[in-house]
Amino acid sequence: MRRPQLQADHRDGCHYGLKTRLATEKDEEVVVRTFGSLGYKIIVHRNLTKTEMTRELYKVSEVDHSENTSFVCVILSHGNKEGICATDGTVELKNLTYNLKGDNCVTLLGKPKLFFLQACRGEKLDVGVVFPKPKRCEMKAGSAAPMRRRKPPPPKKIPLESDFFYAYATTPGYYAWRNNDRGSFFIQSLCEILPKYRDLELMQIMTKINRKVAYDFESSNRIQKYNENKAMPCFTSMLTKEFYFPK
């Protein structure tokens, strides 16, 4: 079965004052290699305007996905509280996903639509916190037998927002970090963990990615304010079933 994948990469920064995203080509390389190895068809777009970003995802909605099992979109760009930066301004994520909702793209109805977003979500800095020394404690636990519930009847319809999954490089309001030589913390970790643990369910994979970024990385910058900062990836799932990447 065909498995399309779309990647949008804003390599040269934006035309309204933001810096060039150094080493984003490193992220592009590992994304193409990783998802290509999983059998996804790769489509790459670079340096799109707001209208072009929306239009490309509209084109995806017009494709017949009857033989496709899932859709993946990876976006590498600058970002802010309002959304993702195109070359001519900021576009909200909801405007990009609108055409893929169940009423607009029937052949992706009930199928996972995964978005991996490498972009800042604000200008807050996470300086991190050092673990205190552990204290010894005793825990008493008890458990009750779970109640048996009847299996509900199949729904007659599902929500428009169902089966979307959003993975962010950082939590709302915070910077997302990128090494100017090796690429971004989040994308590099994603593409390292995914092939290694591809047999696990998506939530388990994402938890491993969260831990790796949280524990193994911190920023390095000559400006003290931006040095030794942390990032905490997060994800939001509206999936209605477990998701395993193709083998």
mmCIF file of C-alpha atoms in Angstrom:
data_model
loop_
_atom_site.group_PDB
_atom_site.id
_atom_site.type_symbol
_atom_site.label_atom_id
_atom_site.label_comp_id
_atom_site.label_asym_id
_atom_site.label_seq_id
_atom_site.Cartn_x
_atom_site.Cartn_y
_atom_site.Cartn_z
ATOM 1 C CA MET A 1 0.000 0.000 0.000
ATOM 2 C CA ARG A 2 1.287 3.462 -0.819
ATOM 3 C CA ARG A 3 2.341 5.723 2.060
ATOM 4 C CA PRO A 4 2.862 9.371 1.042
ATOM 5 C CA GLN A 5 4.984 11.769 3.059
ATOM 6 C CA LEU A 6 5.330 15.502 2.671
ATOM 7 C CA GLN A 7 8.168 17.621 3.980
ATOM 8 C CA ALA A 8 8.235 21.425 3.974
ATOM 9 C CA ASP A 9 11.684 22.880 4.611
ATOM 10 C CA HIS A 10 12.264 26.638 4.927
ATOM 11 C CA ARG A 11 15.996 26.489 4.496
ATOM 12 C CA ASP A 12 16.862 30.119 3.868
ATOM 13 C CA GLY A 13 14.893 31.696 6.686
ATOM 14 C CA CYS A 14 12.180 34.254 6.106
ATOM 15 C CA HIS A 15 12.231 37.442 4.104
ATOM 16 C CA TYR A 16 11.035 39.615 6.990
ATOM 17 C CA GLY A 17 14.074 39.655 9.258
ATOM 18 C CA LEU A 18 14.578 36.143 10.653
ATOM 19 C CA LYS A 19 17.960 34.463 10.392
ATOM 20 C CA THR A 20 18.944 31.679 8.019
ATOM 21 C CA ARG A 21 18.276 28.280 9.612
ATOM 22 C CA LEU A 22 21.803 26.886 9.557
ATOM 23 C CA ALA A 23 22.132 23.080 9.320
ATOM 24 C CA THR A 24 18.467 22.610 8.422
ATOM 25 C CA GLU A 25 19.756 20.614 5.437
ATOM 26 C CA LYS A 26 21.041 18.091 7.992
ATOM 27 C CA ASP A 27 17.498 17.706 9.283
ATOM 28 C CA GLU A 28 16.163 17.378 5.757
ATOM 29 C CA GLU A 29 18.661 14.633 4.961
ATOM 30 C CA VAL A 30 17.767 12.489 7.965
ATOM 31 C CA VAL A 31 14.026 13.012 7.514
ATOM 32 C CA VAL A 32 14.171 11.949 3.859
ATOM 33 C CA ARG A 33 16.344 8.948 4.698
ATOM 34 C CA THR A 34 14.324 7.860 7.736
ATOM 35 C CA PHE A 35 10.840 8.101 6.264
ATOM 36 C CA GLY A 36 12.020 6.847 2.887
ATOM 37 C CA SER A 37 13.287 3.693 4.607
ATOM 38 C CA LEU A 38 9.779 3.214 6.044
ATOM 39 C CA GLY A 39 8.275 3.149 2.574
ATOM 40 C CA TYR A 40 6.890 6.678 2.420
ATOM 41 C CA LYS A 41 6.851 8.601 -0.825
ATOM 42 C CA ILE A 42 8.907 11.747 -0.243
ATOM 43 C CA ILE A 43 7.818 15.192 -1.455
ATOM 44 C CA VAL A 44 10.056 18.139 -0.496
ATOM 45 C CA HIS A 45 9.119 21.826 -0.642
ATOM 46 C CA ARG A 46 11.426 24.669 0.324
ATOM 47 C CA ASN A 47 10.934 28.320 1.234
ATOM 48 C CA LEU A 48 7.187 28.557 0.669
ATOM 49 C CA THR A 49 4.925 31.547 1.230
ATOM 50 C CA LYS A 50 1.854 31.286 3.465
ATOM 51 C CA THR A 51 -0.354 30.780 0.438
ATOM 52 C CA GLU A 52 1.979 28.165 -1.041
ATOM 53 C CA MET A 53 2.093 26.178 2.212
ATOM 54 C CA THR A 54 -1.676 26.101 2.400
ATOM 55 C CA ARG A 55 -1.975 25.280 -1.297
ATOM 56 C CA GLU A 56 0.421 22.320 -1.113
ATOM 57 C CA LEU A 57 -1.574 20.733 1.689
ATOM 58 C CA TYR A 58 -4.750 21.421 -0.258
ATOM 59 C CA LYS A 59 -3.190 19.465 -3.136
ATOM 60 C CA VAL A 60 -2.599 16.587 -0.730
ATOM 61 C CA SER A 61 -6.297 16.618 0.162
ATOM 62 C CA GLU A 62 -7.187 16.305 -3.534
ATOM 63 C CA VAL A 63 -5.164 13.094 -3.964
ATOM 64 C CA ASP A 64 -6.934 9.738 -3.787
ATOM 65 C CA HIS A 65 -5.530 8.143 -0.613
ATOM 66 C CA SER A 66 -7.631 5.001 -0.819
ATOM 67 C CA GLU A 67 -4.515 2.814 -0.968
ATOM 68 C CA ASN A 68 -2.531 4.874 1.551
ATOM 69 C CA THR A 69 -2.291 3.845 5.194
ATOM 70 C CA SER A 70 -1.190 7.193 6.684
ATOM 71 C CA PHE A 71 0.084 10.678 5.922
ATOM 72 C CA VAL A 72 3.136 12.387 7.456
ATOM 73 C CA CYS A 73 4.107 16.050 7.259
ATOM 74 C CA VAL A 74 7.411 17.349 8.630
ATOM 75 C CA ILE A 75 7.851 21.129 8.817
ATOM 76 C CA LEU A 76 11.252 22.713 9.485
ATOM 77 C CA SER A 77 10.978 26.442 10.013
ATOM 78 C CA HIS A 78 11.043 29.391 12.372
ATOM 79 C CA GLY A 79 7.969 29.837 14.517
ATOM 80 C CA ASN A 80 6.313 31.955 17.195
ATOM 81 C CA LYS A 81 3.247 31.966 19.449
ATOM 82 C CA GLU A 82 0.989 32.553 16.461
ATOM 83 C CA GLY A 83 2.224 29.658 14.349
ATOM 84 C CA ILE A 84 4.794 28.626 11.748
ATOM 85 C CA CYS A 85 6.818 31.097 9.712
ATOM 86 C CA ALA A 86 6.538 31.093 5.936
ATOM 87 C CA THR A 87 8.710 33.349 3.814
ATOM 88 C CA ASP A 88 6.171 36.176 4.011
ATOM 89 C CA GLY A 89 4.694 35.866 7.484
ATOM 90 C CA THR A 90 3.173 33.445 9.973
ATOM 91 C CA VAL A 91 0.588 30.782 9.186
ATOM 92 C CA GLU A 92 -1.488 29.055 11.862
ATOM 93 C CA LEU A 93 -1.315 25.286 11.982
ATOM 94 C CA LYS A 94 -5.103 25.001 11.798
ATOM 95 C CA ASN A 95 -5.003 26.670 8.377
ATOM 96 C CA LEU A 96 -2.588 24.005 7.148
ATOM 97 C CA THR A 97 -4.538 21.039 8.488
ATOM 98 C CA TYR A 98 -8.002 22.308 7.551
ATOM 99 C CA ASN A 99 -8.123 20.622 4.151
ATOM 100 C CA LEU A 100 -7.126 17.250 5.604
ATOM 101 C CA LYS A 101 -10.091 17.018 7.964
ATOM 102 C CA GLY A 102 -12.596 14.246 7.449
ATOM 103 C CA ASP A 103 -15.133 16.332 5.565
ATOM 104 C CA ASN A 104 -12.507 17.749 3.189
ATOM 105 C CA CYS A 105 -10.397 14.654 2.492
ATOM 106 C CA VAL A 106 -12.635 11.604 2.625
ATOM 107 C CA THR A 107 -9.941 9.131 1.535
ATOM 108 C CA LEU A 108 -7.861 10.002 4.640
ATOM 109 C CA LEU A 109 -10.883 9.661 6.926
ATOM 110 C CA GLY A 110 -10.020 7.389 9.845
ATOM 111 C CA LYS A 111 -6.348 7.257 8.824
ATOM 112 C CA PRO A 112 -3.459 8.702 10.869
ATOM 113 C CA LYS A 113 -2.273 12.153 9.811
ATOM 114 C CA LEU A 114 1.013 12.855 11.597
ATOM 115 C CA PHE A 115 2.660 16.284 11.830
ATOM 116 C CA PHE A 116 6.200 16.749 13.156
ATOM 117 C CA LEU A 117 6.924 20.431 13.738
ATOM 118 C CA GLN A 118 10.443 21.770 14.223
ATOM 119 C CA ALA A 119 9.797 25.421 15.032
ATOM 120 C CA CYS A 120 9.931 27.791 17.989
ATOM 121 C CA ARG A 121 6.640 28.461 19.759
ATOM 122 C CA GLY A 122 7.635 31.664 21.539
ATOM 123 C CA GLU A 123 10.658 33.314 23.148
ATOM 124 C CA LYS A 124 10.610 31.867 26.669
ATOM 125 C CA LEU A 125 13.792 30.133 27.829
ATOM 126 C CA ASP A 126 13.837 26.869 29.750
ATOM 127 C CA VAL A 127 16.934 26.988 31.971
ATOM 128 C CA GLY A 128 16.250 23.523 33.362
ATOM 129 C CA VAL A 129 16.429 22.325 36.952
ATOM 130 C CA VAL A 130 18.862 20.007 38.732
ATOM 131 C CA PHE A 131 17.466 16.849 40.323
ATOM 132 C CA PRO A 132 17.544 16.954 44.163
ATOM 133 C CA LYS A 133 19.074 14.029 46.014
ATOM 134 C CA PRO A 134 16.496 11.232 46.251
ATOM 135 C CA LYS A 135 14.783 10.612 49.585
ATOM 136 C CA ARG A 136 13.945 7.150 50.816
ATOM 137 C CA CYS A 137 10.261 6.521 51.179
ATOM 138 C CA GLU A 138 7.862 3.651 51.519
ATOM 139 C CA MET A 139 4.754 3.261 49.457
ATOM 140 C CA LYS A 140 1.693 1.198 50.161
ATOM 141 C CA ALA A 141 -0.485 0.409 47.237
ATOM 142 C CA GLY A 142 -3.749 -1.368 46.765
ATOM 143 C CA SER A 143 -5.749 -2.145 43.704
ATOM 144 C CA ALA A 144 -9.327 -2.981 42.988
ATOM 145 C CA ALA A 145 -10.562 -5.313 40.316
ATOM 146 C CA PRO A 146 -11.527 -3.320 37.244
ATOM 147 C CA MET A 147 -15.151 -3.154 36.274
ATOM 148 C CA ARG A 148 -16.109 -4.931 33.109
ATOM 149 C CA ARG A 149 -17.697 -2.722 30.557
ATOM 150 C CA ARG A 150 -19.665 -3.695 27.560
ATOM 151 C CA LYS A 151 -17.991 -2.994 24.258
ATOM 152 C CA PRO A 152 -19.683 0.113 22.825
ATOM 153 C CA PRO A 153 -21.369 -0.139 19.445
ATOM 154 C CA PRO A 154 -19.405 1.251 16.488
ATOM 155 C CA PRO A 155 -20.001 4.996 16.060
ATOM 156 C CA LYS A 156 -22.079 6.180 13.153
ATOM 157 C CA LYS A 157 -19.737 9.093 12.584
ATOM 158 C CA ILE A 158 -16.422 10.376 13.891
ATOM 159 C CA PRO A 159 -15.242 13.918 14.731
ATOM 160 C CA LEU A 160 -13.743 16.092 12.012
ATOM 161 C CA GLU A 161 -10.605 16.512 14.129
ATOM 162 C CA SER A 162 -10.077 12.782 14.656
ATOM 163 C CA ASP A 163 -6.899 10.906 13.735
ATOM 164 C CA PHE A 164 -4.552 13.902 13.754
ATOM 165 C CA PHE A 165 -1.272 13.747 15.649
ATOM 166 C CA TYR A 166 0.962 16.752 16.331
ATOM 167 C CA ALA A 167 4.522 16.433 17.647
ATOM 168 C CA TYR A 168 6.240 19.694 18.564
ATOM 169 C CA ALA A 169 9.928 20.383 19.108
ATOM 170 C CA THR A 170 9.090 22.359 22.241
ATOM 171 C CA THR A 171 6.281 23.279 24.603
ATOM 172 C CA PRO A 172 4.029 26.321 23.990
ATOM 173 C CA GLY A 173 5.780 29.658 24.403
ATOM 174 C CA TYR A 174 9.346 28.340 24.314
ATOM 175 C CA TYR A 175 12.338 28.334 21.983
ATOM 176 C CA ALA A 176 13.185 25.205 19.990
ATOM 177 C CA TRP A 177 16.926 24.626 19.698
ATOM 178 C CA ARG A 178 19.090 23.737 16.736
ATOM 179 C CA ASN A 179 22.826 23.103 16.438
ATOM 180 C CA ASN A 180 24.305 25.145 13.583
ATOM 181 C CA ASP A 181 26.427 22.187 12.454
ATOM 182 C CA ARG A 182 24.403 19.074 13.266
ATOM 183 C CA GLY A 183 20.764 20.131 13.012
ATOM 184 C CA SER A 184 17.890 20.423 15.472
ATOM 185 C CA PHE A 185 17.673 18.499 18.733
ATOM 186 C CA PHE A 186 14.149 17.253 18.051
ATOM 187 C CA ILE A 187 14.445 16.137 14.424
ATOM 188 C CA GLN A 188 17.828 14.477 14.918
ATOM 189 C CA SER A 189 16.455 12.586 17.928
ATOM 190 C CA LEU A 190 13.295 11.616 16.028
ATOM 191 C CA CYS A 191 15.314 10.166 13.174
ATOM 192 C CA GLU A 192 17.678 8.348 15.539
ATOM 193 C CA ILE A 193 14.991 6.816 17.755
ATOM 194 C CA LEU A 194 12.410 5.936 15.091
ATOM 195 C CA PRO A 195 14.445 3.371 13.099
ATOM 196 C CA LYS A 196 15.762 1.826 16.308
ATOM 197 C CA TYR A 197 12.336 1.381 17.901
ATOM 198 C CA ARG A 198 10.086 1.187 14.847
ATOM 199 C CA ASP A 199 8.350 -1.906 16.273
ATOM 200 C CA LEU A 200 6.968 0.125 19.190
ATOM 201 C CA GLU A 201 3.678 1.987 19.203
ATOM 202 C CA LEU A 202 3.914 5.698 18.351
ATOM 203 C CA MET A 203 3.309 6.955 21.918
ATOM 204 C CA GLN A 204 6.159 4.808 23.209
ATOM 205 C CA ILE A 205 8.457 6.109 20.478
ATOM 206 C CA MET A 206 7.545 9.712 21.250
ATOM 207 C CA THR A 207 8.199 9.213 24.968
ATOM 208 C CA LYS A 208 11.703 7.972 24.165
ATOM 209 C CA ILE A 209 12.252 11.005 21.924
ATOM 210 C CA ASN A 210 10.997 13.326 24.669
ATOM 211 C CA ARG A 211 13.417 11.799 27.161
ATOM 212 C CA LYS A 212 16.402 11.960 24.825
ATOM 213 C CA VAL A 213 15.888 15.646 23.997
ATOM 214 C CA ALA A 214 15.125 16.543 27.626
ATOM 215 C CA TYR A 215 18.106 14.730 29.128
ATOM 216 C CA ASP A 216 20.795 14.705 26.435
ATOM 217 C CA PHE A 217 20.668 18.183 24.911
ATOM 218 C CA GLU A 218 21.132 21.782 25.944
ATOM 219 C CA SER A 219 21.865 24.903 23.941
ATOM 220 C CA SER A 220 25.348 26.283 23.385
ATOM 221 C CA ASN A 221 25.633 29.998 22.682
ATOM 222 C CA ARG A 222 28.184 32.767 23.227
ATOM 223 C CA ILE A 223 25.415 34.928 24.664
ATOM 224 C CA GLN A 224 24.956 33.731 28.247
ATOM 225 C CA LYS A 225 21.194 34.230 28.179
ATOM 226 C CA TYR A 226 20.867 31.640 25.398
ATOM 227 C CA ASN A 227 23.502 29.231 26.712
ATOM 228 C CA GLU A 228 22.781 25.922 28.458
ATOM 229 C CA ASN A 229 19.029 26.085 27.930
ATOM 230 C CA LYS A 230 16.785 23.067 27.586
ATOM 231 C CA ALA A 231 13.828 22.143 25.362
ATOM 232 C CA MET A 232 10.917 19.830 26.128
ATOM 233 C CA PRO A 233 9.204 18.306 23.095
ATOM 234 C CA CYS A 234 5.511 17.523 23.422
ATOM 235 C CA PHE A 235 2.775 15.942 21.388
ATOM 236 C CA THR A 236 -0.980 16.046 21.059
ATOM 237 C CA SER A 237 -2.849 12.986 19.837
ATOM 238 C CA MET A 238 -6.341 12.716 18.439
ATOM 239 C CA LEU A 239 -5.614 9.252 17.046
ATOM 240 C CA THR A 240 -8.430 6.760 17.510
ATOM 241 C CA LYS A 241 -6.274 3.657 17.327
ATOM 242 C CA GLU A 242 -2.723 2.587 18.030
ATOM 243 C CA PHE A 243 -0.231 3.508 15.329
ATOM 244 C CA TYR A 244 2.764 1.432 14.247
ATOM 245 C CA PHE A 245 5.078 2.566 11.480
ATOM 246 C CA PRO A 246 5.282 0.188 8.512
ATOM 247 C CA LYS A 247 7.992 -2.461 8.638
#
